[in-house]
């Protein structure tokens, strides 16, 4: 058994396949998962496993450059919004708004992995866009000039920036 790692074999294997810009969608218990999706079902009882618990584990397991969710999270569910800010503070990720309809009709079909939680938390459908480590790929000794987006992500990580939905 590996210490401090994801124990669920299907989830660990799915995360190992991720590359830059791949999408991981963490959903509530009622999200309509498309047929044929790479579905990892962690929900087995209302509230268990909670979407926020999954997001906290994923925060430590992968690099994320963008966290997308319905704007209603900020506007109608401030506690969930604050939880998302707490989880992704210092990650370098940016928040972006996407309608619930687009989550269901577009992102769900493009997601490489969909993780269904047992959460009954309204609007707890969160898309994570995988990234690379901006420090590992662009070092000062490499002689390669990083793109401005990587420089900005490094700054947000160093500054422990709190993400906000624009």
PDB file of C-alpha atoms in Angstrom:
ATOM      1  CA  UNK A   1       0.000   0.000   0.000  1.00  0.00           C
ATOM      2  CA  UNK A   2       1.322   3.443  -0.936  1.00  0.00           C
ATOM      3  CA  UNK A   3       1.329   5.985   1.865  1.00  0.00           C
ATOM      4  CA  UNK A   4      -0.534   9.264   1.376  1.00  0.00           C
ATOM      5  CA  UNK A   5      -1.903   8.364  -2.021  1.00  0.00           C
ATOM      6  CA  UNK A   6      -5.261   7.696  -3.607  1.00  0.00           C
ATOM      7  CA  UNK A   7      -6.369   4.182  -2.682  1.00  0.00           C
ATOM      8  CA  UNK A   8      -9.143   3.802  -5.275  1.00  0.00           C
ATOM      9  CA  UNK A   9      -7.377   1.915  -8.108  1.00  0.00           C
ATOM     10  CA  UNK A  10      -9.611   3.175 -10.938  1.00  0.00           C
ATOM     11  CA  UNK A  11      -9.263   6.794  -9.795  1.00  0.00           C
ATOM     12  CA  UNK A  12      -5.488   6.546  -9.339  1.00  0.00           C
ATOM     13  CA  UNK A  13      -5.132   5.010 -12.805  1.00  0.00           C
ATOM     14  CA  UNK A  14      -7.377   7.628 -14.436  1.00  0.00           C
ATOM     15  CA  UNK A  15      -5.447  10.521 -12.892  1.00  0.00           C
ATOM     16  CA  UNK A  16      -2.180   9.016 -14.117  1.00  0.00           C
ATOM     17  CA  UNK A  17      -3.419   9.351 -17.715  1.00  0.00           C
ATOM     18  CA  UNK A  18      -4.049  13.100 -17.505  1.00  0.00           C
ATOM     19  CA  UNK A  19      -2.148  15.549 -19.633  1.00  0.00           C
ATOM     20  CA  UNK A  20      -2.189  19.317 -20.030  1.00  0.00           C
ATOM     21  CA  UNK A  21      -5.730  20.636 -20.759  1.00  0.00           C
ATOM     22  CA  UNK A  22      -7.495  17.343 -19.942  1.00  0.00           C
ATOM     23  CA  UNK A  23     -10.703  17.849 -17.954  1.00  0.00           C
ATOM     24  CA  UNK A  24     -11.701  16.127 -14.725  1.00  0.00           C
ATOM     25  CA  UNK A  25     -15.319  16.743 -13.776  1.00  0.00           C
ATOM     26  CA  UNK A  26     -16.343  16.264 -10.139  1.00  0.00           C
ATOM     27  CA  UNK A  27     -20.123  16.087  -9.873  1.00  0.00           C
ATOM     28  CA  UNK A  28     -22.907  15.919  -7.366  1.00  0.00           C
ATOM     29  CA  UNK A  29     -25.019  12.784  -7.020  1.00  0.00           C
ATOM     30  CA  UNK A  30     -27.611  13.857  -9.582  1.00  0.00           C
ATOM     31  CA  UNK A  31     -25.416  15.039 -12.466  1.00  0.00           C
ATOM     32  CA  UNK A  32     -26.383  13.490 -15.840  1.00  0.00           C
ATOM     33  CA  UNK A  33     -23.226  11.591 -16.810  1.00  0.00           C
ATOM     34  CA  UNK A  34     -23.047  10.902 -20.547  1.00  0.00           C
ATOM     35  CA  UNK A  35     -23.124   7.304 -21.771  1.00  0.00           C
ATOM     36  CA  UNK A  36     -19.648   5.982 -22.446  1.00  0.00           C
ATOM     37  CA  UNK A  37     -17.938   8.468 -20.112  1.00  0.00           C
ATOM     38  CA  UNK A  38     -14.979   7.355 -18.011  1.00  0.00           C
ATOM     39  CA  UNK A  39     -17.146   7.399 -14.885  1.00  0.00           C
ATOM     40  CA  UNK A  40     -15.676   6.830 -11.462  1.00  0.00           C
ATOM     41  CA  UNK A  41     -18.550   6.541  -9.030  1.00  0.00           C
ATOM     42  CA  UNK A  42     -17.581   7.371  -5.458  1.00  0.00           C
ATOM     43  CA  UNK A  43     -21.109   8.165  -4.276  1.00  0.00           C
ATOM     44  CA  UNK A  44     -22.673   5.322  -2.345  1.00  0.00           C
ATOM     45  CA  UNK A  45     -24.919   7.114   0.171  1.00  0.00           C
ATOM     46  CA  UNK A  46     -26.296  10.685   0.322  1.00  0.00           C
ATOM     47  CA  UNK A  47     -23.415  12.950   1.338  1.00  0.00           C
ATOM     48  CA  UNK A  48     -20.773  10.246   1.071  1.00  0.00           C
ATOM     49  CA  UNK A  49     -18.281  10.738  -0.516  1.00  0.00           C
ATOM     50  CA  UNK A  50     -18.711  14.525  -0.587  1.00  0.00           C
ATOM     51  CA  UNK A  51     -17.634  16.542  -3.637  1.00  0.00           C
ATOM     52  CA  UNK A  52     -15.527  18.877  -1.488  1.00  0.00           C
ATOM     53  CA  UNK A  53     -13.621  15.954   0.016  1.00  0.00           C
ATOM     54  CA  UNK A  54     -12.853  14.734  -3.500  1.00  0.00           C
ATOM     55  CA  UNK A  55     -11.702  18.213  -4.557  1.00  0.00           C
ATOM     56  CA  UNK A  56      -9.412  18.469  -1.520  1.00  0.00           C
ATOM     57  CA  UNK A  57      -7.731  15.179  -2.413  1.00  0.00           C
ATOM     58  CA  UNK A  58      -7.447  16.167  -6.078  1.00  0.00           C
ATOM     59  CA  UNK A  59      -5.893  19.517  -5.084  1.00  0.00           C
ATOM     60  CA  UNK A  60      -2.905  17.582  -3.760  1.00  0.00           C
ATOM     61  CA  UNK A  61      -2.903  14.985  -6.536  1.00  0.00           C
ATOM     62  CA  UNK A  62      -2.763  17.093  -9.702  1.00  0.00           C
ATOM     63  CA  UNK A  63      -1.832  20.461 -11.138  1.00  0.00           C
ATOM     64  CA  UNK A  64      -4.884  22.490 -12.113  1.00  0.00           C
ATOM     65  CA  UNK A  65      -4.838  25.662 -14.187  1.00  0.00           C
ATOM     66  CA  UNK A  66      -8.584  26.342 -14.290  1.00  0.00           C
ATOM     67  CA  UNK A  67     -11.546  25.549 -12.048  1.00  0.00           C
ATOM     68  CA  UNK A  68     -14.900  25.991 -13.814  1.00  0.00           C
ATOM     69  CA  UNK A  69     -18.355  25.995 -12.269  1.00  0.00           C
ATOM     70  CA  UNK A  70     -21.754  27.625 -12.629  1.00  0.00           C
ATOM     71  CA  UNK A  71     -21.801  31.310 -11.569  1.00  0.00           C
ATOM     72  CA  UNK A  72     -24.710  30.401  -9.266  1.00  0.00           C
ATOM     73  CA  UNK A  73     -22.103  28.976  -6.919  1.00  0.00           C
ATOM     74  CA  UNK A  74     -20.791  32.470  -6.204  1.00  0.00           C
ATOM     75  CA  UNK A  75     -24.161  34.192  -6.398  1.00  0.00           C
ATOM     76  CA  UNK A  76     -26.467  31.664  -4.671  1.00  0.00           C
ATOM     77  CA  UNK A  77     -24.234  29.367  -2.617  1.00  0.00           C
ATOM     78  CA  UNK A  78     -21.559  31.548  -0.964  1.00  0.00           C
ATOM     79  CA  UNK A  79     -20.451  28.787   1.436  1.00  0.00           C
ATOM     80  CA  UNK A  80     -19.533  26.488  -1.462  1.00  0.00           C
ATOM     81  CA  UNK A  81     -17.796  29.384  -3.225  1.00  0.00           C
ATOM     82  CA  UNK A  82     -15.711  30.116  -0.100  1.00  0.00           C
ATOM     83  CA  UNK A  83     -14.839  26.407   0.182  1.00  0.00           C
ATOM     84  CA  UNK A  84     -13.647  26.376  -3.433  1.00  0.00           C
ATOM     85  CA  UNK A  85     -11.576  29.499  -2.805  1.00  0.00           C
ATOM     86  CA  UNK A  86     -10.039  27.892   0.278  1.00  0.00           C
ATOM     87  CA  UNK A  87      -9.199  24.687  -1.576  1.00  0.00           C
ATOM     88  CA  UNK A  88      -7.613  26.422  -4.575  1.00  0.00           C
ATOM     89  CA  UNK A  89      -5.865  29.344  -2.847  1.00  0.00           C
ATOM     90  CA  UNK A  90      -2.203  29.193  -3.785  1.00  0.00           C
ATOM     91  CA  UNK A  91      -2.743  26.599  -6.505  1.00  0.00           C
ATOM     92  CA  UNK A  92      -2.258  29.087  -9.326  1.00  0.00           C
ATOM     93  CA  UNK A  93      -5.619  28.074 -10.796  1.00  0.00           C
ATOM     94  CA  UNK A  94      -8.097  30.630 -12.077  1.00  0.00           C
ATOM     95  CA  UNK A  95     -11.855  30.413 -11.631  1.00  0.00           C
ATOM     96  CA  UNK A  96     -14.135  30.606 -14.645  1.00  0.00           C
ATOM     97  CA  UNK A  97     -17.886  30.589 -14.905  1.00  0.00           C
ATOM     98  CA  UNK A  98     -19.691  28.132 -17.143  1.00  0.00           C
ATOM     99  CA  UNK A  99     -23.428  27.606 -17.217  1.00  0.00           C
ATOM    100  CA  UNK A 100     -24.874  24.428 -15.779  1.00  0.00           C
ATOM    101  CA  UNK A 101     -26.226  23.668 -19.253  1.00  0.00           C
ATOM    102  CA  UNK A 102     -22.712  23.911 -20.742  1.00  0.00           C
ATOM    103  CA  UNK A 103     -21.359  21.698 -17.965  1.00  0.00           C
ATOM    104  CA  UNK A 104     -23.958  19.064 -18.910  1.00  0.00           C
ATOM    105  CA  UNK A 105     -23.905  19.457 -22.700  1.00  0.00           C
ATOM    106  CA  UNK A 106     -20.278  20.291 -23.417  1.00  0.00           C
ATOM    107  CA  UNK A 107     -17.772  19.743 -20.623  1.00  0.00           C
ATOM    108  CA  UNK A 108     -19.262  16.420 -19.547  1.00  0.00           C
ATOM    109  CA  UNK A 109     -18.683  15.065 -23.057  1.00  0.00           C
ATOM    110  CA  UNK A 110     -15.136  16.457 -23.237  1.00  0.00           C
ATOM    111  CA  UNK A 111     -14.101  15.325 -19.755  1.00  0.00           C
ATOM    112  CA  UNK A 112     -11.469  12.625 -19.683  1.00  0.00           C
ATOM    113  CA  UNK A 113     -12.677  11.551 -16.238  1.00  0.00           C
ATOM    114  CA  UNK A 114     -15.978  12.163 -14.440  1.00  0.00           C
ATOM    115  CA  UNK A 115     -16.014  11.535 -10.707  1.00  0.00           C
ATOM    116  CA  UNK A 116     -19.520  11.283  -9.257  1.00  0.00           C
ATOM    117  CA  UNK A 117     -19.788  12.086  -5.573  1.00  0.00           C
ATOM    118  CA  UNK A 118     -22.592  11.336  -3.165  1.00  0.00           C
ATOM    119  CA  UNK A 119     -23.004  15.071  -2.618  1.00  0.00           C
ATOM    120  CA  UNK A 120     -26.426  16.688  -2.490  1.00  0.00           C
ATOM    121  CA  UNK A 121     -24.703  20.089  -2.337  1.00  0.00           C
ATOM    122  CA  UNK A 122     -26.406  22.421  -4.876  1.00  0.00           C
ATOM    123  CA  UNK A 123     -24.176  23.378  -7.831  1.00  0.00           C
ATOM    124  CA  UNK A 124     -21.345  21.087  -6.690  1.00  0.00           C
ATOM    125  CA  UNK A 125     -20.350  20.290 -10.283  1.00  0.00           C
ATOM    126  CA  UNK A 126     -16.786  21.412 -10.783  1.00  0.00           C
ATOM    127  CA  UNK A 127     -14.596  21.043 -13.880  1.00  0.00           C
ATOM    128  CA  UNK A 128     -10.842  20.959 -13.359  1.00  0.00           C
ATOM    129  CA  UNK A 129      -8.525  21.643 -16.284  1.00  0.00           C
ATOM    130  CA  UNK A 130      -5.257  19.785 -15.775  1.00  0.00           C
ATOM    131  CA  UNK A 131      -1.988  21.624 -16.158  1.00  0.00           C
ATOM    132  CA  UNK A 132       1.710  21.133 -15.810  1.00  0.00           C
ATOM    133  CA  UNK A 133       3.903  22.309 -12.953  1.00  0.00           C
ATOM    134  CA  UNK A 134       5.112  25.759 -14.085  1.00  0.00           C
ATOM    135  CA  UNK A 135       8.203  25.465 -11.896  1.00  0.00           C
ATOM    136  CA  UNK A 136       9.260  21.997 -13.090  1.00  0.00           C
ATOM    137  CA  UNK A 137       8.840  22.666 -16.803  1.00  0.00           C
ATOM    138  CA  UNK A 138      10.467  26.084 -16.917  1.00  0.00           C
ATOM    139  CA  UNK A 139      13.516  26.382 -14.694  1.00  0.00           C
ATOM    140  CA  UNK A 140      16.001  29.219 -14.660  1.00  0.00           C
ATOM    141  CA  UNK A 141      18.744  26.886 -15.898  1.00  0.00           C
ATOM    142  CA  UNK A 142      16.798  25.598 -18.883  1.00  0.00           C
ATOM    143  CA  UNK A 143      17.407  28.729 -20.924  1.00  0.00           C
ATOM    144  CA  UNK A 144      13.832  28.572 -22.168  1.00  0.00           C
ATOM    145  CA  UNK A 145      11.624  31.612 -21.720  1.00  0.00           C
ATOM    146  CA  UNK A 146       8.246  30.601 -20.258  1.00  0.00           C
ATOM    147  CA  UNK A 147       5.040  31.897 -21.796  1.00  0.00           C
ATOM    148  CA  UNK A 148       3.334  34.752 -19.922  1.00  0.00           C
ATOM    149  CA  UNK A 149       0.581  32.394 -18.698  1.00  0.00           C
ATOM    150  CA  UNK A 150       3.190  30.257 -16.893  1.00  0.00           C
ATOM    151  CA  UNK A 151       4.854  33.338 -15.414  1.00  0.00           C
ATOM    152  CA  UNK A 152       1.448  34.490 -14.159  1.00  0.00           C
ATOM    153  CA  UNK A 153       0.641  31.048 -12.662  1.00  0.00           C
ATOM    154  CA  UNK A 154       3.998  31.053 -10.877  1.00  0.00           C
ATOM    155  CA  UNK A 155       3.190  34.486  -9.466  1.00  0.00           C
ATOM    156  CA  UNK A 156      -0.247  33.349  -8.224  1.00  0.00           C
ATOM    157  CA  UNK A 157       1.337  30.315  -6.554  1.00  0.00           C
ATOM    158  CA  UNK A 158       4.131  32.343  -4.937  1.00  0.00           C
ATOM    159  CA  UNK A 159       1.672  35.028  -3.775  1.00  0.00           C
ATOM    160  CA  UNK A 160      -0.758  32.425  -2.410  1.00  0.00           C
ATOM    161  CA  UNK A 161      -3.422  34.165  -4.480  1.00  0.00           C
ATOM    162  CA  UNK A 162      -7.093  33.618  -3.677  1.00  0.00           C
ATOM    163  CA  UNK A 163      -8.944  32.818  -6.921  1.00  0.00           C
ATOM    164  CA  UNK A 164     -12.101  34.758  -7.749  1.00  0.00           C
ATOM    165  CA  UNK A 165     -14.753  34.250 -10.373  1.00  0.00           C
ATOM    166  CA  UNK A 166     -14.550  37.042 -12.945  1.00  0.00           C
TER     167      UNK A 166
END
